[in-house]
mmCIF file of C-alpha atoms in Angstrom:
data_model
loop_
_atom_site.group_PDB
_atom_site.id
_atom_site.type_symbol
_atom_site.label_atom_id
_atom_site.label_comp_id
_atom_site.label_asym_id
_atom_site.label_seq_id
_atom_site.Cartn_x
_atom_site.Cartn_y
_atom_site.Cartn_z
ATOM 1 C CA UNK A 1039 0.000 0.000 0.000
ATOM 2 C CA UNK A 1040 2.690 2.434 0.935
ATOM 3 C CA UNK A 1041 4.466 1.491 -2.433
ATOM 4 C CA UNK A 1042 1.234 2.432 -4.134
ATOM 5 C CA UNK A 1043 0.800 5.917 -2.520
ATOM 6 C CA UNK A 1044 4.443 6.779 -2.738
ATOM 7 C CA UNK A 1045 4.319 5.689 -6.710
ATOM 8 C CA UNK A 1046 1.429 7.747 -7.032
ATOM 9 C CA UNK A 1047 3.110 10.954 -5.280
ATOM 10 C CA UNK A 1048 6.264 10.715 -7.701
ATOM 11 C CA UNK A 1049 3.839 10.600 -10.884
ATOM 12 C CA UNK A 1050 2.365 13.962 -9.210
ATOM 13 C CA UNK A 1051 5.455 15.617 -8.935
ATOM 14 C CA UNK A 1052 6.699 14.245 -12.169
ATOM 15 C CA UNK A 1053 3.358 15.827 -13.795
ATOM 16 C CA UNK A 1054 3.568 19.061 -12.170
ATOM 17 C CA UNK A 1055 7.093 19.287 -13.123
ATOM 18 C CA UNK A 1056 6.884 18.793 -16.596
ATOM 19 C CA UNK A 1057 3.293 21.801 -16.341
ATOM 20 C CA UNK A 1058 6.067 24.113 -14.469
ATOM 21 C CA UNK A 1059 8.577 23.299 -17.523
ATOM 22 C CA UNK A 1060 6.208 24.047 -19.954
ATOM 23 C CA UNK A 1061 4.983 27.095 -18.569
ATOM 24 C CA UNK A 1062 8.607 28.868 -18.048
ATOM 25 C CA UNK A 1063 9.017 28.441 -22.063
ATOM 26 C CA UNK A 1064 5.735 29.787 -22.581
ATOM 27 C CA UNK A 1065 6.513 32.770 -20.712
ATOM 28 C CA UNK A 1066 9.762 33.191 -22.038
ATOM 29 C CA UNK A 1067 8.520 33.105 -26.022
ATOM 30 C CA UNK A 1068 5.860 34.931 -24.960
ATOM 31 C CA UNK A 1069 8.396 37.612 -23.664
ATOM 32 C CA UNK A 1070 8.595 41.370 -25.266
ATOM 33 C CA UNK A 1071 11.162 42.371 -27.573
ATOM 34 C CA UNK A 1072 12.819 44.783 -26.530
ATOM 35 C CA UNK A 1073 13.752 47.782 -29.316
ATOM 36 C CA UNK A 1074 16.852 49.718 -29.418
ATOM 37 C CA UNK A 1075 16.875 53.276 -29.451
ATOM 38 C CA UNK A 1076 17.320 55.244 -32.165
ATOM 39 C CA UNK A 1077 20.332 56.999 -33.140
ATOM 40 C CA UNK A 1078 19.542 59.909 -34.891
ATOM 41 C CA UNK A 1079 21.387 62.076 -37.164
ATOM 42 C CA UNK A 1080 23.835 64.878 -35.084
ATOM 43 C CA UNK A 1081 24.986 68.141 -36.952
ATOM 44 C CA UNK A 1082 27.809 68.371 -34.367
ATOM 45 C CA UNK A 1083 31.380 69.221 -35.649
ATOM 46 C CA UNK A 1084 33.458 70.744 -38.445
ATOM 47 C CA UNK A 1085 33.433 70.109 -41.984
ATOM 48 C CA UNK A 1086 35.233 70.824 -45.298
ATOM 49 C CA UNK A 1087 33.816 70.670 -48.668
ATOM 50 C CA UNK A 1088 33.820 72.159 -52.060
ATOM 51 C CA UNK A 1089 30.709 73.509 -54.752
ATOM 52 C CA UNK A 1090 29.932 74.178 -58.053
ATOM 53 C CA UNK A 1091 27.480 76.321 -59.764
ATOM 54 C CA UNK A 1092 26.356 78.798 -61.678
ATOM 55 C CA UNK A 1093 25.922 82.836 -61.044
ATOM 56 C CA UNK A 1094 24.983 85.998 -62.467
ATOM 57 C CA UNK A 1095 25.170 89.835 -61.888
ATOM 58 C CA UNK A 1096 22.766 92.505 -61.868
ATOM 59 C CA UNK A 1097 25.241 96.090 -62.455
ATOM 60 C CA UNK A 1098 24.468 99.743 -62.924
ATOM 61 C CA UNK A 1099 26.730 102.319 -64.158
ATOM 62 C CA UNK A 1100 25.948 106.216 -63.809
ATOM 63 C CA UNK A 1101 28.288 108.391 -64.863
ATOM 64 C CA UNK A 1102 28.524 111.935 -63.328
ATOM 65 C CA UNK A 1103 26.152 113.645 -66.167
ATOM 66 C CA UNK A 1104 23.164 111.179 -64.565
ATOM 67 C CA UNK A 1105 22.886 108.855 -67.418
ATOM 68 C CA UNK A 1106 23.111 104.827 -66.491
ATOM 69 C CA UNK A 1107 22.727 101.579 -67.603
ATOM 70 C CA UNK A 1108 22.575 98.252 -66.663
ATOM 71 C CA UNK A 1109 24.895 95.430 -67.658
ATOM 72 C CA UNK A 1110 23.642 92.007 -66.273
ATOM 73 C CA UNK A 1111 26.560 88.597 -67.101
ATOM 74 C CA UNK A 1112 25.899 85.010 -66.097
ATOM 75 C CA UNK A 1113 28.478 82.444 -65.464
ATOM 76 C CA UNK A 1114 30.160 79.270 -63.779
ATOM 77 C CA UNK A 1115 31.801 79.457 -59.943
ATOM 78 C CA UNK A 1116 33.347 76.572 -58.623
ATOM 79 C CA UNK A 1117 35.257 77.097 -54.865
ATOM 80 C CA UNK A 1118 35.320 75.843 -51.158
ATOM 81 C CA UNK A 1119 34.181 75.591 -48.010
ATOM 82 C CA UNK A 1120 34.698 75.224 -44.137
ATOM 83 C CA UNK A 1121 32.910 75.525 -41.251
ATOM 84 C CA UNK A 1122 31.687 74.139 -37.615
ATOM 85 C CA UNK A 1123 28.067 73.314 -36.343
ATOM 86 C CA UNK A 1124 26.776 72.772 -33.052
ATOM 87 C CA UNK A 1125 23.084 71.034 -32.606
ATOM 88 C CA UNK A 1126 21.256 72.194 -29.770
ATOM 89 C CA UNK A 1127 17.614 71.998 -28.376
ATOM 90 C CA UNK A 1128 17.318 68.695 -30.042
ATOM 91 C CA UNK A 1129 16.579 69.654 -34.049
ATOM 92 C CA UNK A 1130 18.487 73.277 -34.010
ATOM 93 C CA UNK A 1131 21.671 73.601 -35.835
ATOM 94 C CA UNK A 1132 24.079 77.185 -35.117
ATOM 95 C CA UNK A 1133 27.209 77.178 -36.877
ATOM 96 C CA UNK A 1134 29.885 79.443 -38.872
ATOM 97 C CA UNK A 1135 31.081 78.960 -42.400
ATOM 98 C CA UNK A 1136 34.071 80.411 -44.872
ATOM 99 C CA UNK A 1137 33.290 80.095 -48.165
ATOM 100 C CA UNK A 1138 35.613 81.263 -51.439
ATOM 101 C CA UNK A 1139 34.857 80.395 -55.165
ATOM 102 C CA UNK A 1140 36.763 81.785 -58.379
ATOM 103 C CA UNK A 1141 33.605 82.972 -61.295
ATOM 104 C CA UNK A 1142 33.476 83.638 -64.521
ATOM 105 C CA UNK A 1143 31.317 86.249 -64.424
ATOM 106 C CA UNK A 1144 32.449 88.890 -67.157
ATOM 107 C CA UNK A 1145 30.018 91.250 -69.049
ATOM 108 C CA UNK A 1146 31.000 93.378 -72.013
ATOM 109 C CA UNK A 1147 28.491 96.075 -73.028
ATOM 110 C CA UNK A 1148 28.470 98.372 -75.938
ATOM 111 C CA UNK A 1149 28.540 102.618 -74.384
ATOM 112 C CA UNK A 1150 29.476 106.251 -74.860
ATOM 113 C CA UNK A 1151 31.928 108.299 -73.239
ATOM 114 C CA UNK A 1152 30.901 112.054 -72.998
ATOM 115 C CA UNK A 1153 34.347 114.519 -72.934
ATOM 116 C CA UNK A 1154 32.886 118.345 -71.770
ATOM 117 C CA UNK A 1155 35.859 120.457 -72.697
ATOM 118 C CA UNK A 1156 35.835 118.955 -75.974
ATOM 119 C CA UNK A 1157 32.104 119.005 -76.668
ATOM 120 C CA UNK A 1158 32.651 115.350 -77.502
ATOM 121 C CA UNK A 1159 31.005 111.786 -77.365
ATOM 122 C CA UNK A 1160 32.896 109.148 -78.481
ATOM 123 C CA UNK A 1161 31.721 104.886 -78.663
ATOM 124 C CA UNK A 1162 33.243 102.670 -75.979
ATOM 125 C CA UNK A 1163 32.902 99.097 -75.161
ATOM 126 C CA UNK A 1164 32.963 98.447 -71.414
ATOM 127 C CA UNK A 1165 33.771 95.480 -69.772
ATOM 128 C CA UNK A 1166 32.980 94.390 -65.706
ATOM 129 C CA UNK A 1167 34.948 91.220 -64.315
ATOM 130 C CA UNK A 1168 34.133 89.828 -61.440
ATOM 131 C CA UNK A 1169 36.533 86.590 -60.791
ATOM 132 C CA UNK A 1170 36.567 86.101 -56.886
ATOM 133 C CA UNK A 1171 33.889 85.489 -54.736
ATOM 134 C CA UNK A 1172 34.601 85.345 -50.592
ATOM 135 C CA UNK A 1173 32.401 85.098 -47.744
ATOM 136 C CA UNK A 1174 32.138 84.806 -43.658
ATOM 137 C CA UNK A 1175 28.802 84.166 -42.975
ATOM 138 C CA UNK A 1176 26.439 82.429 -39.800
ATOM 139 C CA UNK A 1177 24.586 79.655 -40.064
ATOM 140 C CA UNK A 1178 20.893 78.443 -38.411
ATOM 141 C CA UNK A 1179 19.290 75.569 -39.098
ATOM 142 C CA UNK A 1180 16.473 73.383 -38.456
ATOM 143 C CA UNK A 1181 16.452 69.245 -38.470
ATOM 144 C CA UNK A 1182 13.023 68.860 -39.541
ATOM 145 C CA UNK A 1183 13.469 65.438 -40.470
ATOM 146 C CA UNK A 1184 16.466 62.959 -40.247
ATOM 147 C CA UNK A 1185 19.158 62.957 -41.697
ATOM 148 C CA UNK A 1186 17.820 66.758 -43.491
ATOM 149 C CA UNK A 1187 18.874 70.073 -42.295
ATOM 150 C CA UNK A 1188 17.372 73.361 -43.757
ATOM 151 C CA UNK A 1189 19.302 76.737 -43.065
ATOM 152 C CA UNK A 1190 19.452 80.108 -43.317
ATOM 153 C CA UNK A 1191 22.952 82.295 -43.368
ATOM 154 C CA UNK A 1192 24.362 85.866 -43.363
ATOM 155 C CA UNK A 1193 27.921 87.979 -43.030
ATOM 156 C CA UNK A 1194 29.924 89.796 -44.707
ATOM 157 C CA UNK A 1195 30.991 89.107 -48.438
ATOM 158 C CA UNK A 1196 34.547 90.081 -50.677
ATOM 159 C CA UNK A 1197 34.449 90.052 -54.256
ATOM 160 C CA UNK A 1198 37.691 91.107 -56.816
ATOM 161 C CA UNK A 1199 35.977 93.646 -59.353
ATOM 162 C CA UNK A 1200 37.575 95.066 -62.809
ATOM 163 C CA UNK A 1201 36.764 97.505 -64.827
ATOM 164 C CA UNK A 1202 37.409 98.670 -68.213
ATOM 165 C CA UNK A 1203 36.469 100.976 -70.901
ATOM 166 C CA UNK A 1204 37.499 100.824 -74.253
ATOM 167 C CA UNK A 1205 37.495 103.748 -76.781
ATOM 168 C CA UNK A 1206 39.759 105.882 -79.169
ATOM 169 C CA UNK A 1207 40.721 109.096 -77.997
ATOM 170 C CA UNK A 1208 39.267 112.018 -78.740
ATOM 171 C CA UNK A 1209 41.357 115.031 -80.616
ATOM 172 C CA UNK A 1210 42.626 117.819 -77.256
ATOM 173 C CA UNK A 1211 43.152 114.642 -74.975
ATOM 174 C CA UNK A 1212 46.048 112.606 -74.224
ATOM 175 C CA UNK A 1213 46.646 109.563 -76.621
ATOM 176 C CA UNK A 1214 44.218 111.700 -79.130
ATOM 177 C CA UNK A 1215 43.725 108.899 -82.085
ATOM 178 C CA UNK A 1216 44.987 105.607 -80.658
ATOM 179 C CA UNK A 1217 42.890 102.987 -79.068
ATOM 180 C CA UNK A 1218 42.541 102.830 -74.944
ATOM 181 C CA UNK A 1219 41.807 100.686 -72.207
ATOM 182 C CA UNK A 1220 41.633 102.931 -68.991
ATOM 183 C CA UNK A 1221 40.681 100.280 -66.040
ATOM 184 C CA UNK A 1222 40.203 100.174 -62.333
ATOM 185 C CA UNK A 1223 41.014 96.714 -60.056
ATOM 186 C CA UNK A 1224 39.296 96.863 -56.942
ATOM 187 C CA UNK A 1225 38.653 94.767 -53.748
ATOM 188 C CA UNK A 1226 34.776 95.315 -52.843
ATOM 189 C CA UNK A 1227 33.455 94.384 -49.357
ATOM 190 C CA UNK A 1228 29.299 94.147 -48.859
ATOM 191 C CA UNK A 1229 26.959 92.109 -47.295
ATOM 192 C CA UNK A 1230 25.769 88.185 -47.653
ATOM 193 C CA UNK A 1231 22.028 86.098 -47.819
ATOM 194 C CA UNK A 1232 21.217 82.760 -48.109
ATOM 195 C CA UNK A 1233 19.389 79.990 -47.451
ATOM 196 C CA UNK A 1234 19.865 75.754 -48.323
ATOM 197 C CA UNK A 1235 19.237 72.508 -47.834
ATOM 198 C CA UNK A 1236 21.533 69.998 -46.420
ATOM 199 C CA UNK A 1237 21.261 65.846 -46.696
ATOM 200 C CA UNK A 1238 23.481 63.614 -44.704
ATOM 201 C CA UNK A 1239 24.223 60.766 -46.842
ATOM 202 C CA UNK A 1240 26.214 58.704 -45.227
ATOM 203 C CA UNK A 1241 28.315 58.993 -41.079
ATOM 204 C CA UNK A 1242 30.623 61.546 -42.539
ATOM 205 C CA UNK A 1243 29.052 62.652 -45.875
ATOM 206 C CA UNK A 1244 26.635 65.657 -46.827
ATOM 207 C CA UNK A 1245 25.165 67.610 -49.885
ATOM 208 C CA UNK A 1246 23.992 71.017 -50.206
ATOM 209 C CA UNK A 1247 22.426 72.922 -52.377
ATOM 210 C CA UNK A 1248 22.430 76.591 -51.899
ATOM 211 C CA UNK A 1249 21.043 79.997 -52.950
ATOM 212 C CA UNK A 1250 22.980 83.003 -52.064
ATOM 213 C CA UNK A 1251 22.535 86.552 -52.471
ATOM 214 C CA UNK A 1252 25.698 89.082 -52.249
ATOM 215 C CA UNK A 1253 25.435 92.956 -52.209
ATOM 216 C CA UNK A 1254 28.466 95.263 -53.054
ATOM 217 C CA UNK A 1255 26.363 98.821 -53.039
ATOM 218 C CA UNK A 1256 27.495 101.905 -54.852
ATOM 219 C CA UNK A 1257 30.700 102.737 -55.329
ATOM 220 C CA UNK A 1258 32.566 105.830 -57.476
ATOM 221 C CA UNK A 1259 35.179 104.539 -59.923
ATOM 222 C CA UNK A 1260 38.198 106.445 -61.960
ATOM 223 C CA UNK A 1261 39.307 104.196 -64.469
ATOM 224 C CA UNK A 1262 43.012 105.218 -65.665
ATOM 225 C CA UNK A 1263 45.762 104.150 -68.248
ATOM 226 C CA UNK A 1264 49.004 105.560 -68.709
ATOM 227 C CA UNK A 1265 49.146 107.625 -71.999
ATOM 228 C CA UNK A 1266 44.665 107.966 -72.123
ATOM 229 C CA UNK A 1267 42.797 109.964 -70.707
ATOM 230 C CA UNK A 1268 40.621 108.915 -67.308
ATOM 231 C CA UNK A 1269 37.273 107.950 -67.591
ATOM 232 C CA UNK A 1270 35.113 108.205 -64.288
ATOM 233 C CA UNK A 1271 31.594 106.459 -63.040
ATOM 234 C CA UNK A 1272 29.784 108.431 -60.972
ATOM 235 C CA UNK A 1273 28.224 105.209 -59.092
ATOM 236 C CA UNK A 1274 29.006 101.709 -60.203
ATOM 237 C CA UNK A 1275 26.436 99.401 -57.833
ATOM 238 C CA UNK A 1276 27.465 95.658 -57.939
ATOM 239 C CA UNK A 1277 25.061 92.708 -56.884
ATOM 240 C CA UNK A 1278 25.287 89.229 -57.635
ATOM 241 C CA UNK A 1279 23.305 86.277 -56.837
ATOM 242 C CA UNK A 1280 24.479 82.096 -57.068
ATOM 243 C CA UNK A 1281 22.699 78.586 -57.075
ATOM 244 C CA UNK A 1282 25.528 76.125 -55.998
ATOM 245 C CA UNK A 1283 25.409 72.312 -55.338
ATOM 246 C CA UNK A 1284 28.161 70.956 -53.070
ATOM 247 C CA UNK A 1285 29.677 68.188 -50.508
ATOM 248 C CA UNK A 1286 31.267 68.070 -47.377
ATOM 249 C CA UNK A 1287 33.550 65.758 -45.234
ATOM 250 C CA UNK A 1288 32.423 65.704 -41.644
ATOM 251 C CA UNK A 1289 35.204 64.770 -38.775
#
């Protein structure tokens, strides 16, 4: 009898064993998975990169008598870039940039040139060249979805400007006859606005693509030659605007 009860109490514990089993790899299929976190995109560091693109001006002349006229080129710019960004508040981006690019912006327009004293007007052919391109400029952007960064800049901007007017001299001036090129080289500082659009394609790799706006003002200019007589422009007001696709290297 006691062999009976004591076989049934092992086929118990066997049974309930084998139920406990069972349910512990229930409960462990049945477990969540857990999801990692994700990483998203961070606009943190420096960067160096170079762009290409295309340009064009939008110039006025006046000369001193009040007549002007407007001499608008188009070309290709090609240059570099570097900068730093720092990502704050979760999707903001503030960051500085240096940017330099040689054009080939160069306009040549068909004009007069007025001499008073000798009661003269003789054809010219004028010719603006604007090869460098320079700019310091802030940055602020927005992360409004990963990896894409929209911004908006601003600073100051440098371009090299050259001017030139061709025309024969007039009889009572110097060089009276011949053919001359009196010119002015100049250094113009003005102002910088722009906005773009920035894609992180890979850990270290971005595109851009980029509208800027630059503003030089009004500025007098003598153009001079030795042996020809000066020419002068009253106010010469240079603005130029660029679309520009580009890359950077992120470290």
């Amino acid at each position: 009898m006691r062999i009976r009860r004591l076989g049934i109490a092992v086929a118990f514990a066997s049974t309930a064993m084998a139920a406990a089993v069972a349910g512990a790899a229930d409960l462990a299929v049945k477990a969540p998975v857990v999801t990692p976190p994700v990483v998203l995109y961070n606009w943190t560091g420096c960067y160096v990169g170079g762009h290409v693109g295309g340009g064009f001006t939008d110039d006025t002349a006046t000369n001193r008598f009040g007549n002007s006229s407007s001499r608008d080129s188009s070309g290709f710019l090609g240059g570099g870039q570097i900068g730093c960004n720092y990502q704050f508040a979760s999707k903001w981006v503030v960051g500085a940039e240096g940017q330099g690019a040689w054009t080939s912006l160069k306009t040549t327009k068909a004009g007069t040139v007025i001499f008073p004293s000798q009661g003269v007007t003789v054809p010219s052919q004028s010719t603006v060249d604007n090869d460098f391109l320079a700019s310091v400029t802030a940055r602020l952007g927005y992360s409004f979805a990963d990896p894409w960064l929209f911004y908006v800049k601003g600073g100051a901007a440098w371009t090299n400007e050259k001017v030139d007017i061709a025309f024969t001299a007039p009889p009572g001036t110097v060089g009276a006859g011949t053919a001359v090129d009196p010119s002015e080289s100049t250094t113009r500082t003005g102002w910088t606005v722009g906005s773009g659009l920035e894609w992180a394609f890979a850990r270290n790799w971005s595109a851009t693509v980029e509208y800027d706006y630059y503003d030089f003002g009004s500025k007098a200019l003598l153009t001079t030659a030795p042996g020809a007589p000066s020419v002068s422009i009253a106010n010469f007001k240079d603005a130029i605007q660029t679309v520009t696709v580009g890359v950077n290297y992120r470290f």
